[in-house]
mmCIF file of C-alpha atoms and ligand atoms in Angstrom:
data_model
loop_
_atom_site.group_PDB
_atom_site.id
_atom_site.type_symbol
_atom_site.label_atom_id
_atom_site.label_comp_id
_atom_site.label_asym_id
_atom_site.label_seq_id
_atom_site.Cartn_x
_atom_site.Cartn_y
_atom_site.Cartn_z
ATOM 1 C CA UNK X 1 0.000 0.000 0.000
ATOM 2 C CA UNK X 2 1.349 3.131 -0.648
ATOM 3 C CA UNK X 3 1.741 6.492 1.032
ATOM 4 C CA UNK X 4 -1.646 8.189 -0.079
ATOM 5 C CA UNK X 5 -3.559 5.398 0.426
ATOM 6 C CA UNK X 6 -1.869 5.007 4.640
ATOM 7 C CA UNK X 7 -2.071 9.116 4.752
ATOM 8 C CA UNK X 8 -5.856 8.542 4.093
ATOM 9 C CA UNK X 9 -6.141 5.588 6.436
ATOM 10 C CA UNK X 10 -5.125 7.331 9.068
ATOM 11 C CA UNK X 11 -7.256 10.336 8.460
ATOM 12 C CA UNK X 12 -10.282 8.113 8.600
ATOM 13 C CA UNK X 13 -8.908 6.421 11.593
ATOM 14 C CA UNK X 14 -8.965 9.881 13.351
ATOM 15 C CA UNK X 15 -12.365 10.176 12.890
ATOM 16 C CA UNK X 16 -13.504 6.651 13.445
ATOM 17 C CA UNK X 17 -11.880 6.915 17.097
ATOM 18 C CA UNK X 18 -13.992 10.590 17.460
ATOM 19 C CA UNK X 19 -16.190 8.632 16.509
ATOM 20 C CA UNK X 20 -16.030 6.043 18.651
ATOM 21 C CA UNK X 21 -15.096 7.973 22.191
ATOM 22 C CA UNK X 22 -18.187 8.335 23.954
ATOM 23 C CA UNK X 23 -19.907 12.090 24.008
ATOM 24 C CA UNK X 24 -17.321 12.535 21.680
ATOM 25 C CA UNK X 25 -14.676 13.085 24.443
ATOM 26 C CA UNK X 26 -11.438 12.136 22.450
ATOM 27 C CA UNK X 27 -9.955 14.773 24.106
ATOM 28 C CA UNK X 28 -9.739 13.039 27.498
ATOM 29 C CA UNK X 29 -8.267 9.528 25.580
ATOM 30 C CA UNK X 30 -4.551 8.397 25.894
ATOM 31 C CA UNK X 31 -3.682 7.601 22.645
ATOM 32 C CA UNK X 32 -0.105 6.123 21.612
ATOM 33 C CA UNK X 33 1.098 5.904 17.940
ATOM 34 C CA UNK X 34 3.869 3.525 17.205
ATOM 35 C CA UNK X 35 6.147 5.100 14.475
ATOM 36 C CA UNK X 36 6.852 8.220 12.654
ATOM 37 C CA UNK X 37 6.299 7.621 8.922
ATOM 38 C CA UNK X 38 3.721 9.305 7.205
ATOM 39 C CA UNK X 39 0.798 7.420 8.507
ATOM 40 C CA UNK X 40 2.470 8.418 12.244
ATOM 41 C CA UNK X 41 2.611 11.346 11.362
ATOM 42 C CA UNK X 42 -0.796 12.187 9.535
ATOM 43 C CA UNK X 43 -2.442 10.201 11.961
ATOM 44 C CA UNK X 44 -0.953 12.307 15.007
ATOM 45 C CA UNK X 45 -2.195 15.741 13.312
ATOM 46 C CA UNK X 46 -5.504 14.214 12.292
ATOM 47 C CA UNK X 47 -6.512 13.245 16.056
ATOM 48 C CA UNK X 48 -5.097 16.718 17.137
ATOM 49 C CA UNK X 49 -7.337 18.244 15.001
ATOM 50 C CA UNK X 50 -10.018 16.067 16.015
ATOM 51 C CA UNK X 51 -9.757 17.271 19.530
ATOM 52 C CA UNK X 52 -7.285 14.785 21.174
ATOM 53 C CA UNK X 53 -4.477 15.861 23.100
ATOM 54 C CA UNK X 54 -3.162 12.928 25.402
ATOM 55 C CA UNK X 55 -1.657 11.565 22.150
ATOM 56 C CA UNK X 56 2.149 10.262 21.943
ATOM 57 C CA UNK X 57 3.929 9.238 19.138
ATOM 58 C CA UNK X 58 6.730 7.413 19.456
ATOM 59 C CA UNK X 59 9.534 6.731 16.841
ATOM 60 C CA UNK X 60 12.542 4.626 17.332
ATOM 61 C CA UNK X 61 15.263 6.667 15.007
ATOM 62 C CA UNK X 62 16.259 9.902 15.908
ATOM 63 C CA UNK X 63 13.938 11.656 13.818
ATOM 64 C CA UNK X 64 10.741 11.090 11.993
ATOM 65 C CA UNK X 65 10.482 10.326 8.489
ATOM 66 C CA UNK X 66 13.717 9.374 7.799
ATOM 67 C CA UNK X 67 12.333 6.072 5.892
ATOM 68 C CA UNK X 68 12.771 6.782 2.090
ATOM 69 C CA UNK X 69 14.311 10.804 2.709
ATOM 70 C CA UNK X 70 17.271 9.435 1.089
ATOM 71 C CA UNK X 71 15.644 7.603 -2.065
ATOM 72 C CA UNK X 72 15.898 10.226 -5.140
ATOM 73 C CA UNK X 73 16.376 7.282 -7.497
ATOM 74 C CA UNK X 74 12.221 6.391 -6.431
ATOM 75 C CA UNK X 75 9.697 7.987 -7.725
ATOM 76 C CA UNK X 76 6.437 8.539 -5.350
ATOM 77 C CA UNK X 77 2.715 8.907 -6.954
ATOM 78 C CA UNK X 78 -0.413 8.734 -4.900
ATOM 79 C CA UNK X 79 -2.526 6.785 -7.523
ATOM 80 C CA UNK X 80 -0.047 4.680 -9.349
ATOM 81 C CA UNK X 81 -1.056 1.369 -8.112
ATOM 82 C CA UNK X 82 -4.773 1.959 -9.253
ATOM 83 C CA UNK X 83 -3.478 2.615 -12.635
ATOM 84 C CA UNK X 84 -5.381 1.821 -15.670
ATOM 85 C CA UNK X 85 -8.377 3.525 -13.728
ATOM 86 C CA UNK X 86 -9.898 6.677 -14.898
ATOM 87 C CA UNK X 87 -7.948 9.944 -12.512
ATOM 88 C CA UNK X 88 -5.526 7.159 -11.545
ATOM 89 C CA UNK X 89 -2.612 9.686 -13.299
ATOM 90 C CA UNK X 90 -3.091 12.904 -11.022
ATOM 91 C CA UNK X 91 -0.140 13.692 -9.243
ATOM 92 C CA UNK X 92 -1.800 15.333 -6.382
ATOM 93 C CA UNK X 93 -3.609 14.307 -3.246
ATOM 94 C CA UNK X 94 -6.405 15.914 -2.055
ATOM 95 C CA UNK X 95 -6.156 15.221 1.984
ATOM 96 C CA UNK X 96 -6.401 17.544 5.020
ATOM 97 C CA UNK X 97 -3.201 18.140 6.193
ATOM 98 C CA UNK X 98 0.251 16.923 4.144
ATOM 99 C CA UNK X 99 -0.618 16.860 0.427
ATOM 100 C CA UNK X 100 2.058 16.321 -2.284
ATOM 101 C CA UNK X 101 2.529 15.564 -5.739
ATOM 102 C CA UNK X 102 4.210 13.108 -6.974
ATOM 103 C CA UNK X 103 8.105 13.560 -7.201
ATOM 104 C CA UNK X 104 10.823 11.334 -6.112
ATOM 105 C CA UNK X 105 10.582 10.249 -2.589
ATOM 106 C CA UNK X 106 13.291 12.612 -1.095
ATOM 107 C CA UNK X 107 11.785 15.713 -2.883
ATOM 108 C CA UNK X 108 7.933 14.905 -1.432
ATOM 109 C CA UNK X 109 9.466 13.415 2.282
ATOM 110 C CA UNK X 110 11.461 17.062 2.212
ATOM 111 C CA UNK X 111 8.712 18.966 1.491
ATOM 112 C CA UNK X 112 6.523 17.592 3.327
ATOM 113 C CA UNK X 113 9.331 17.216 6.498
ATOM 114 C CA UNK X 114 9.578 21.556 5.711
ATOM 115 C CA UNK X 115 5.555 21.691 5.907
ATOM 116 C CA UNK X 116 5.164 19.717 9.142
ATOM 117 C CA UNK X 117 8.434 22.009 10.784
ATOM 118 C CA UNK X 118 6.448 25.518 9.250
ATOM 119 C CA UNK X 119 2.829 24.555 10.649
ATOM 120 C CA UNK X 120 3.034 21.373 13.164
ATOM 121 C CA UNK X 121 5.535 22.292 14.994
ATOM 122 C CA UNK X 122 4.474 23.053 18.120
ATOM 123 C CA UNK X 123 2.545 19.516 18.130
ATOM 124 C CA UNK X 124 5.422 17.485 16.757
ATOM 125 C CA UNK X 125 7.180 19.325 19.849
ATOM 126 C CA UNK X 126 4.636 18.158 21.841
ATOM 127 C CA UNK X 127 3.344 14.894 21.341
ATOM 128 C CA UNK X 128 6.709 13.363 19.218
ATOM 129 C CA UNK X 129 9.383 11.263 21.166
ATOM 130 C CA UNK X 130 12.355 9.933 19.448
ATOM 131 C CA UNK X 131 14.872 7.190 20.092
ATOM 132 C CA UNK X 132 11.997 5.587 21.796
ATOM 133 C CA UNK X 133 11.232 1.381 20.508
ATOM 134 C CA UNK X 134 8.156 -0.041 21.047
ATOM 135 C CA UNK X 135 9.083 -3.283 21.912
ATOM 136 C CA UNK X 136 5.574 -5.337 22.939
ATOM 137 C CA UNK X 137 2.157 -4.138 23.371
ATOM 138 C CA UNK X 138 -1.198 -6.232 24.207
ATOM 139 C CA UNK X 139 -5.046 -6.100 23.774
ATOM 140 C CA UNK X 140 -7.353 -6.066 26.740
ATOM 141 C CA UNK X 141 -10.948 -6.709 26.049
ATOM 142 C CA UNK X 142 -11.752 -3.718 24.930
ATOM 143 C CA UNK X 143 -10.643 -2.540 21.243
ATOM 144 C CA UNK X 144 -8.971 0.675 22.564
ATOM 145 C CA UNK X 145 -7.358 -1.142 25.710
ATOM 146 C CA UNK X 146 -3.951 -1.544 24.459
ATOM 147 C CA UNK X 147 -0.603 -1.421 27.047
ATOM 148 C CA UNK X 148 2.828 -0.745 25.144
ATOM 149 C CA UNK X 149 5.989 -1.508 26.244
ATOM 150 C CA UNK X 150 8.958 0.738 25.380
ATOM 151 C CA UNK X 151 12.763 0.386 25.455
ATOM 152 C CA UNK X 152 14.678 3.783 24.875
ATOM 153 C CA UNK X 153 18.060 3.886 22.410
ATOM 154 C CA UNK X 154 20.476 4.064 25.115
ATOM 155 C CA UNK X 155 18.587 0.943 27.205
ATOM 156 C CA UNK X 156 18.688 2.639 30.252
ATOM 157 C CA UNK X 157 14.615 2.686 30.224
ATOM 158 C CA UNK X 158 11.801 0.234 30.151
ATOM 159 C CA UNK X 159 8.633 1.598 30.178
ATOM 160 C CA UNK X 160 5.197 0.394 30.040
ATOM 161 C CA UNK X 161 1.850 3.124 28.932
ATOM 162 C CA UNK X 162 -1.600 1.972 29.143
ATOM 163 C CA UNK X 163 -3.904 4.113 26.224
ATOM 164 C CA UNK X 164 -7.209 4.352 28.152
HETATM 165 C C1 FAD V 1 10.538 -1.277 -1.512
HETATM 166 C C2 FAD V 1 9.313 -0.381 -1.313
HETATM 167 C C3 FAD V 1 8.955 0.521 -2.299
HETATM 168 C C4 FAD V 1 7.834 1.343 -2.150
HETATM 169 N N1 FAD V 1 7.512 2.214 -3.144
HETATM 170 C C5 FAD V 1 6.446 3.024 -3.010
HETATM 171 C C6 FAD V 1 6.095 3.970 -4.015
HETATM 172 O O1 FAD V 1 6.759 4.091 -5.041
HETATM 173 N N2 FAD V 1 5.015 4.773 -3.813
HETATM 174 C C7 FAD V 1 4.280 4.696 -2.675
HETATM 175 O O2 FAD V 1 3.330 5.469 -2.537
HETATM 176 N N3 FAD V 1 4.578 3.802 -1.718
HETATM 177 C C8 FAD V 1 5.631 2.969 -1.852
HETATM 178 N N4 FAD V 1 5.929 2.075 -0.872
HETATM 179 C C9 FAD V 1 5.075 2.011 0.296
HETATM 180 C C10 FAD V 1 5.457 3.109 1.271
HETATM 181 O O3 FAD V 1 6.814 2.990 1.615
HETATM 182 C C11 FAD V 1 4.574 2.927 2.495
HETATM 183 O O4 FAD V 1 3.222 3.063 2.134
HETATM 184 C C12 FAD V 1 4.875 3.990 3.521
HETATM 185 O O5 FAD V 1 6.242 4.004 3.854
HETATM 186 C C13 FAD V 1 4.044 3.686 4.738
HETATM 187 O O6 FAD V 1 4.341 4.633 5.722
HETATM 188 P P1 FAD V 1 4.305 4.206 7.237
HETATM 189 O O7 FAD V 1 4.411 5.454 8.014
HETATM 190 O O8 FAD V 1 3.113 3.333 7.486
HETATM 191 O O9 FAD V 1 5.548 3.229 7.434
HETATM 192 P P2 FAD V 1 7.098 3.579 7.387
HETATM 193 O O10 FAD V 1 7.411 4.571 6.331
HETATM 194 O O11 FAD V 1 7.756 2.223 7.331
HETATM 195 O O12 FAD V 1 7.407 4.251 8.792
HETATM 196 C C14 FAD V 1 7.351 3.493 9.987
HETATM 197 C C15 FAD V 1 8.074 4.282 11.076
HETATM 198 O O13 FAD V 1 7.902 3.603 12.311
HETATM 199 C C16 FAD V 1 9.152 3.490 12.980
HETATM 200 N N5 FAD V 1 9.058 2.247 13.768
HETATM 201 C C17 FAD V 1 8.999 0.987 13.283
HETATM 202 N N6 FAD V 1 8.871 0.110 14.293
HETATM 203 C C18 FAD V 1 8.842 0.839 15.448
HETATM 204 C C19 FAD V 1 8.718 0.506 16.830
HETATM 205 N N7 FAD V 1 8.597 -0.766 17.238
HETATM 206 N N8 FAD V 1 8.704 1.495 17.768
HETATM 207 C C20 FAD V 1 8.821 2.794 17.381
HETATM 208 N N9 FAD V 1 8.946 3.173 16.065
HETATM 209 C C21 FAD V 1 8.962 2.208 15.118
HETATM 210 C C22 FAD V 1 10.180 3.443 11.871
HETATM 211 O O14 FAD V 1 11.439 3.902 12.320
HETATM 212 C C23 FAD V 1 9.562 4.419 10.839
HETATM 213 O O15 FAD V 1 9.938 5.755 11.069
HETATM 214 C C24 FAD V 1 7.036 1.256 -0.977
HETATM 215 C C25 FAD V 1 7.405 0.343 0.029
HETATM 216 C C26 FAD V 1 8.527 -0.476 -0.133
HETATM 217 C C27 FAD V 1 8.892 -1.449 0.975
#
């Protein structure tokens, strides 16, 4: 699956937890996110913009995105895979936060790294922690009772977060 297809996973995933949260109260919800790629990463602003703030994100390299920032030999399009398909040719997305076009992967990671620096900021300051690996987590009975277990780069930390 490829990047516009997660980015819009995980803006419908925002909503289905709203959704979901009783009275609507996805502001009061603990909410961990394992990794920093682009579904991390649209995912975390999505639920901000939803209302939620207990959120944490948590990325195990020392920054996020790094995954393909390097690859100017790719090419990245947001439709290519549904290709013969009427539209399946436009270059652009058409999503809330973090559209691109397509360009080769370290030109739209870049751009899009420069966007989330200019106008998420303050909640990739926030809610982002690096150098931090997610090493187990496990249901409870509900769907949203998950605990994680996390191991920091340097080892010196084991940690374990209930979402609620
Ligand atoms: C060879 C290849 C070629 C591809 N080519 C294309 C293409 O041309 N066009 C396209 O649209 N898509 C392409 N894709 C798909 C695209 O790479 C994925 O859709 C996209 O990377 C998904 O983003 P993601 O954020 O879900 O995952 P990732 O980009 O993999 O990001 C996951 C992040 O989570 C972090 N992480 C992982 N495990 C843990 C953990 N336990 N704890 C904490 N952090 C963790 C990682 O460090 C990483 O930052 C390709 C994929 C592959 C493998």
């Amino acid at each position: 699956m490829g990047f516009y297809f997660q980015q819009r996973r995980a803006t419908l995933l925002a909503a289905g937890l709203k959704g979901r949260a009783e009275d609507n109260s996805i502001s009061s919800k603990r909410i961990c996110i394992i990794g920093g790629g682009m579904t991390g990463l649209t995912l975390l602003v999505a639920l901000h913009s939803e209302g939620a703030r207990r959120l944490t994100l948590y990325e195990s390299e020392d920054e996020i995105l790094k995954l393909g920032s390097k690859a100017n030999h790719r090419l990245l399009h947001p439709t290519y895979n549904r290709w013969p398909m009427l539209g399946s040719m436009d270059p652009f997305t058409s999503l809330p936060h973090f559209n691109w076009h397509s360009d080769s992967a370290e030109d739209v990671i870049g751009e899009i790294r420069a966007h989330a620096q200019a106008d998420y900021n303050d909640i990739i300051r926030n809610y982002v922690k690096k150098n931090v690996t997610c090493k187990k987590l496990s249901r409870g009975g509900e769907i949203l009772d998950v605990t994680y277990w996390f191991k920091v780069s340097n080892g010196l930390l084991n940690s374990k977060v209930n979402s609620t």
